[in-house]
PDB file of C-alpha atoms and ligand atoms in Angstrom:
ATOM      1  CA  MET I1309      -0.300   2.951 -29.481  1.00 60.00           C
ATOM      2  CA  GLU I1310       2.003   0.185 -28.342  1.00 95.00           C
ATOM      3  CA  LYS I1311       0.990  -3.244 -29.752  1.00 97.00           C
ATOM      4  CA  ASN I1312       0.132  -4.897 -26.394  1.00 98.00           C
ATOM      5  CA  ILE I1313      -2.117  -1.987 -25.462  1.00 98.00           C
ATOM      6  CA  LEU I1314      -3.686  -1.889 -28.920  1.00 98.00           C
ATOM      7  CA  GLU I1315      -4.611  -5.580 -28.579  1.00 98.00           C
ATOM      8  CA  ALA I1316      -6.053  -5.028 -25.081  1.00 98.00           C
ATOM      9  CA  LYS I1317      -8.109  -2.136 -26.503  1.00 98.00           C
ATOM     10  CA  LYS I1318      -9.486  -4.469 -29.198  1.00 98.00           C
ATOM     11  CA  ALA I1319     -10.597  -6.825 -26.403  1.00 98.00           C
ATOM     12  CA  TYR I1320     -12.048  -3.875 -24.443  1.00 98.00           C
ATOM     13  CA  ASP I1321     -14.202  -3.019 -27.468  1.00 98.00           C
ATOM     14  CA  LYS I1322     -15.790  -6.504 -27.230  1.00 98.00           C
ATOM     15  CA  SER I1323     -16.913  -6.062 -23.588  1.00 98.00           C
ATOM     16  CA  TYR I1324     -20.522  -6.913 -22.733  1.00 98.00           C
ATOM     17  CA  SER I1325     -21.092  -4.755 -19.657  1.00 98.00           C
ATOM     18  CA  PRO I1326     -24.605  -3.237 -19.793  1.00 98.00           C
ATOM     19  CA  TYR I1327     -25.016  -3.436 -15.982  1.00 98.00           C
ATOM     20  CA  SER I1328     -21.811  -1.878 -14.639  1.00 98.00           C
ATOM     21  CA  LYS I1329     -21.107   0.074 -17.832  1.00 98.00           C
ATOM     22  CA  PHE I1330     -17.445  -0.512 -16.965  1.00 98.00           C
ATOM     23  CA  ALA I1331     -15.714  -2.185 -19.903  1.00 98.00           C
ATOM     24  CA  VAL I1332     -12.470  -4.102 -19.395  1.00 98.00           C
ATOM     25  CA  GLY I1333     -10.243  -5.773 -21.989  1.00 98.00           C
ATOM     26  CA  ALA I1334      -7.319  -8.172 -21.646  1.00 98.00           C
ATOM     27  CA  ALA I1335      -4.856  -9.404 -24.246  1.00 98.00           C
ATOM     28  CA  ILE I1336      -2.510 -12.296 -23.515  1.00 98.00           C
ATOM     29  CA  LYS I1337       0.635 -12.383 -25.620  1.00 98.00           C
ATOM     30  CA  MET I1338       1.818 -15.904 -26.388  1.00 98.00           C
ATOM     31  CA  LYS I1339       5.377 -17.009 -27.093  1.00 97.00           C
ATOM     32  CA  ASP I1340       4.215 -17.996 -30.610  1.00 97.00           C
ATOM     33  CA  GLY I1341       3.415 -14.326 -31.261  1.00 97.00           C
ATOM     34  CA  SER I1342      -0.370 -14.642 -31.144  1.00 98.00           C
ATOM     35  CA  TYR I1343      -2.701 -12.677 -28.888  1.00 98.00           C
ATOM     36  CA  ILE I1344      -5.708 -14.105 -27.038  1.00 98.00           C
ATOM     37  CA  HIS I1345      -8.404 -11.569 -26.179  1.00 98.00           C
ATOM     38  CA  GLY I1346     -10.772 -11.536 -23.221  1.00 98.00           C
ATOM     39  CA  ALA I1347     -13.444  -9.035 -22.219  1.00 98.00           C
ATOM     40  CA  ASN I1348     -15.683  -8.758 -19.189  1.00 98.00           C
ATOM     41  CA  ILE I1349     -18.984 -10.456 -19.972  1.00 98.00           C
ATOM     42  CA  GLU I1350     -21.828  -9.635 -17.607  1.00 98.00           C
ATOM     43  CA  ASN I1351     -25.204 -11.218 -16.908  1.00 98.00           C
ATOM     44  CA  ALA I1352     -28.557 -10.031 -15.535  1.00 98.00           C
ATOM     45  CA  SER I1353     -27.830 -12.489 -12.717  1.00 98.00           C
ATOM     46  CA  TYR I1354     -24.874 -10.321 -11.685  1.00 98.00           C
ATOM     47  CA  PRO I1355     -22.588 -12.859  -9.940  1.00 97.00           C
ATOM     48  CA  LEU I1356     -22.437 -14.892 -13.138  1.00 98.00           C
ATOM     49  CA  SER I1357     -20.422 -12.135 -14.806  1.00 98.00           C
ATOM     50  CA  ASN I1358     -16.835 -12.877 -15.815  1.00 98.00           C
ATOM     51  CA  CYS I1359     -13.886 -10.503 -15.708  1.00 98.00           C
ATOM     52  CA  ALA I1360     -11.733  -9.773 -18.750  1.00 98.00           C
ATOM     53  CA  GLU I1361      -8.601 -11.389 -17.298  1.00 98.00           C
ATOM     54  CA  ARG I1362     -10.348 -14.673 -16.592  1.00 98.00           C
ATOM     55  CA  SER I1363     -12.140 -14.621 -19.959  1.00 98.00           C
ATOM     56  CA  ALA I1364      -8.749 -14.296 -21.688  1.00 98.00           C
ATOM     57  CA  LEU I1365      -6.994 -16.960 -19.613  1.00 98.00           C
ATOM     58  CA  PHE I1366      -9.839 -19.469 -19.867  1.00 98.00           C
ATOM     59  CA  SER I1367      -9.935 -18.878 -23.609  1.00 98.00           C
ATOM     60  CA  ALA I1368      -6.170 -19.452 -23.925  1.00 98.00           C
ATOM     61  CA  TYR I1369      -6.311 -22.719 -21.987  1.00 98.00           C
ATOM     62  CA  SER I1370      -9.421 -23.789 -23.913  1.00 98.00           C
ATOM     63  CA  GLN I1371      -7.444 -23.352 -27.115  1.00 98.00           C
ATOM     64  CA  GLY I1372      -4.740 -25.678 -25.818  1.00 98.00           C
ATOM     65  CA  TYR I1373      -2.196 -23.168 -24.508  1.00 98.00           C
ATOM     66  CA  LYS I1374      -0.415 -23.836 -21.225  1.00 97.00           C
ATOM     67  CA  LYS I1375       1.087 -21.538 -18.619  1.00 97.00           C
ATOM     68  CA  GLU I1376       4.590 -21.817 -20.137  1.00 97.00           C
ATOM     69  CA  ASP I1377       3.276 -20.491 -23.479  1.00 98.00           C
ATOM     70  CA  ILE I1378       2.358 -17.132 -21.925  1.00 98.00           C
ATOM     71  CA  LEU I1379       4.605 -14.063 -22.236  1.00 98.00           C
ATOM     72  CA  SER I1380       2.451 -11.226 -20.876  1.00 98.00           C
ATOM     73  CA  ILE I1381      -1.062  -9.994 -20.228  1.00 98.00           C
ATOM     74  CA  THR I1382      -2.195  -6.415 -20.833  1.00 98.00           C
ATOM     75  CA  ILE I1383      -5.371  -5.181 -19.157  1.00 98.00           C
ATOM     76  CA  ILE I1384      -7.191  -1.930 -19.965  1.00 98.00           C
ATOM     77  CA  ALA I1385     -10.219  -0.038 -18.656  1.00 98.00           C
ATOM     78  CA  ASN I1386     -11.533   3.512 -18.611  1.00 98.00           C
ATOM     79  CA  ASP I1387     -10.301   4.176 -15.082  1.00 97.00           C
ATOM     80  CA  ASP I1388      -8.579   7.142 -13.434  1.00 98.00           C
ATOM     81  CA  ARG I1389      -5.504   4.978 -12.797  1.00 98.00           C
ATOM     82  CA  PRO I1390      -4.195   1.818 -14.473  1.00 98.00           C
ATOM     83  CA  ILE I1391      -6.846  -0.890 -13.856  1.00 98.00           C
ATOM     84  CA  SER I1392      -6.348  -2.888 -10.662  1.00 98.00           C
ATOM     85  CA  PRO I1393      -7.395  -6.559 -11.090  1.00 98.00           C
ATOM     86  CA  CYS I1394      -9.933  -7.945  -8.604  1.00 98.00           C
ATOM     87  CA  GLY I1395      -8.984 -10.542  -6.006  1.00 98.00           C
ATOM     88  CA  ALA I1396     -10.544 -13.440  -7.924  1.00 97.00           C
ATOM     89  CA  CYS I1397      -8.518 -12.617 -11.042  1.00 98.00           C
ATOM     90  CA  ARG I1398      -5.342 -12.273  -8.988  1.00 98.00           C
ATOM     91  CA  GLN I1399      -5.863 -15.805  -7.684  1.00 98.00           C
ATOM     92  CA  VAL I1400      -6.535 -17.184 -11.183  1.00 98.00           C
ATOM     93  CA  MET I1401      -3.551 -15.364 -12.721  1.00 98.00           C
ATOM     94  CA  PHE I1402      -1.353 -16.662  -9.870  1.00 97.00           C
ATOM     95  CA  GLU I1403      -2.133 -20.264 -10.823  1.00 97.00           C
ATOM     96  CA  LEU I1404      -2.525 -20.094 -14.604  1.00 98.00           C
ATOM     97  CA  MET I1405       0.474 -17.900 -15.505  1.00 97.00           C
ATOM     98  CA  PRO I1406       4.185 -18.167 -14.605  1.00 96.00           C
ATOM     99  CA  LYS I1407       4.914 -16.223 -11.396  1.00 94.00           C
ATOM    100  CA  ASP I1408       7.108 -13.704 -13.233  1.00 93.00           C
ATOM    101  CA  THR I1409       4.734 -13.062 -16.169  1.00 97.00           C
ATOM    102  CA  LYS I1410       4.675  -9.411 -17.158  1.00 98.00           C
ATOM    103  CA  ILE I1411       1.281  -7.948 -16.239  1.00 98.00           C
ATOM    104  CA  ILE I1412       0.744  -4.587 -17.941  1.00 98.00           C
ATOM    105  CA  LEU I1413      -2.011  -2.553 -16.306  1.00 98.00           C
ATOM    106  CA  THR I1414      -3.234   0.475 -18.205  1.00 98.00           C
ATOM    107  CA  ASN I1415      -6.119   2.847 -18.850  1.00 98.00           C
ATOM    108  CA  LEU I1416      -7.522   4.827 -21.761  1.00 98.00           C
ATOM    109  CA  LYS I1417      -5.320   7.786 -20.776  1.00 97.00           C
ATOM    110  CA  GLY I1418      -2.275   5.639 -21.548  1.00 95.00           C
ATOM    111  CA  GLU I1419      -1.014   5.429 -17.967  1.00 98.00           C
ATOM    112  CA  VAL I1420       0.878   2.170 -17.432  1.00 98.00           C
ATOM    113  CA  LYS I1421       1.889   0.128 -14.389  1.00 98.00           C
ATOM    114  CA  GLU I1422       3.835  -3.121 -14.732  1.00 98.00           C
ATOM    115  CA  THR I1423       3.601  -5.913 -12.207  1.00 98.00           C
ATOM    116  CA  THR I1424       3.656  -9.736 -11.838  1.00 98.00           C
ATOM    117  CA  PRO I1425       1.321 -12.441 -10.422  1.00 97.00           C
ATOM    118  CA  ASP I1426       3.650 -12.789  -7.433  1.00 96.00           C
ATOM    119  CA  GLU I1427       3.505  -9.071  -6.682  1.00 97.00           C
ATOM    120  CA  LEU I1428      -0.296  -8.847  -7.093  1.00 98.00           C
ATOM    121  CA  LEU I1429      -0.901 -11.790  -4.771  1.00 97.00           C
ATOM    122  CA  PRO I1430       1.860 -12.138  -2.190  1.00 96.00           C
ATOM    123  CA  TYR I1431       1.883 -15.478  -0.376  1.00 94.00           C
ATOM    124  CA  GLY I1432      -0.887 -16.718  -2.714  1.00 94.00           C
ATOM    125  CA  PHE I1433      -2.730 -19.982  -2.242  1.00 93.00           C
ATOM    126  CA  ILE I1434      -1.533 -22.880  -4.367  1.00 91.00           C
ATOM    127  CA  LEU I1435      -1.742 -26.659  -3.908  1.00 89.00           C
ATOM    128  CA  ASP I1436       1.496 -28.406  -2.959  1.00 74.00           C
ATOM    129  CA  ASN I1437       1.906 -30.210  -6.271  1.00 65.00           C
ATOM    130  CA  ASP I1438       1.766 -26.931  -8.216  1.00 68.00           C
ATOM    131  CA  LYS I1439       4.344 -24.934  -6.214  1.00 65.00           C
TER     132      LYS I1439
HETATM  133  N1  THU G1627     -13.755  -6.214 -14.032  1.00 81.89           N
HETATM  134  C1  THU G1627     -12.874  -6.845 -14.865  1.00 81.89           C
HETATM  135  O1  THU G1627     -13.255  -7.391 -15.915  1.00 81.89           O
HETATM  136  N2  THU G1627     -11.559  -6.861 -14.524  1.00 81.89           N
HETATM  137  C2  THU G1627     -11.027  -6.205 -13.456  1.00 81.89           C
HETATM  138  O2  THU G1627      -9.826  -6.240 -13.259  1.00 81.89           O
HETATM  139  C3  THU G1627     -11.905  -5.455 -12.548  1.00 81.89           C
HETATM  140  C4  THU G1627     -13.374  -5.598 -12.777  1.00 81.89           C
HETATM  141  C5  THU G1627     -15.151  -6.141 -14.442  1.00 81.89           C
HETATM  142  C6  THU G1627     -16.148  -6.910 -13.627  1.00 81.89           C
HETATM  143  C7  THU G1627     -17.429  -6.187 -13.952  1.00 81.89           C
HETATM  144  O3  THU G1627     -17.946  -6.666 -15.184  1.00 81.89           O
HETATM  145  C8  THU G1627     -16.982  -4.743 -14.155  1.00 81.89           C
HETATM  146  O4  THU G1627     -15.582  -4.793 -14.386  1.00 81.89           O
HETATM  147  C9  THU G1627     -17.283  -3.827 -12.986  1.00 81.89           C
HETATM  148  O5  THU G1627     -16.833  -4.362 -11.792  1.00 81.89           O
END
């Protein structure tokens, strides 16, 4: 399996999703060669759950990385097509990653779709000082 997908699968295996039973994993590849994992982490109070993409990005920033350190993000789920990120994650990826970051969407069948934050959220909201 290709390295990016292998790392996303490692994140997927760490999912805590007893309510939806829909595991998702994300692996951010940094310019320094390291990978930051994120999984979806759910809660009995359902809206408090966090998606894999946001878990990974918040973890990267919490470790001191910045948007310009990010090369790509690979996201995986057991879906019948490459996973499609939710609207909230599209908004967060739009702000916290460069607009042309490679977003690799995949599934356990190995189907792959490549996209970017700009393509996933056309005409996205951003404050003036961050444009
Ligand atoms: N989920 C993600 O982690 N990422 C996505 O791109 C789509 C949805 C999670 C949220 C919830 O824990 C579960 O998948 C089912 O919606």
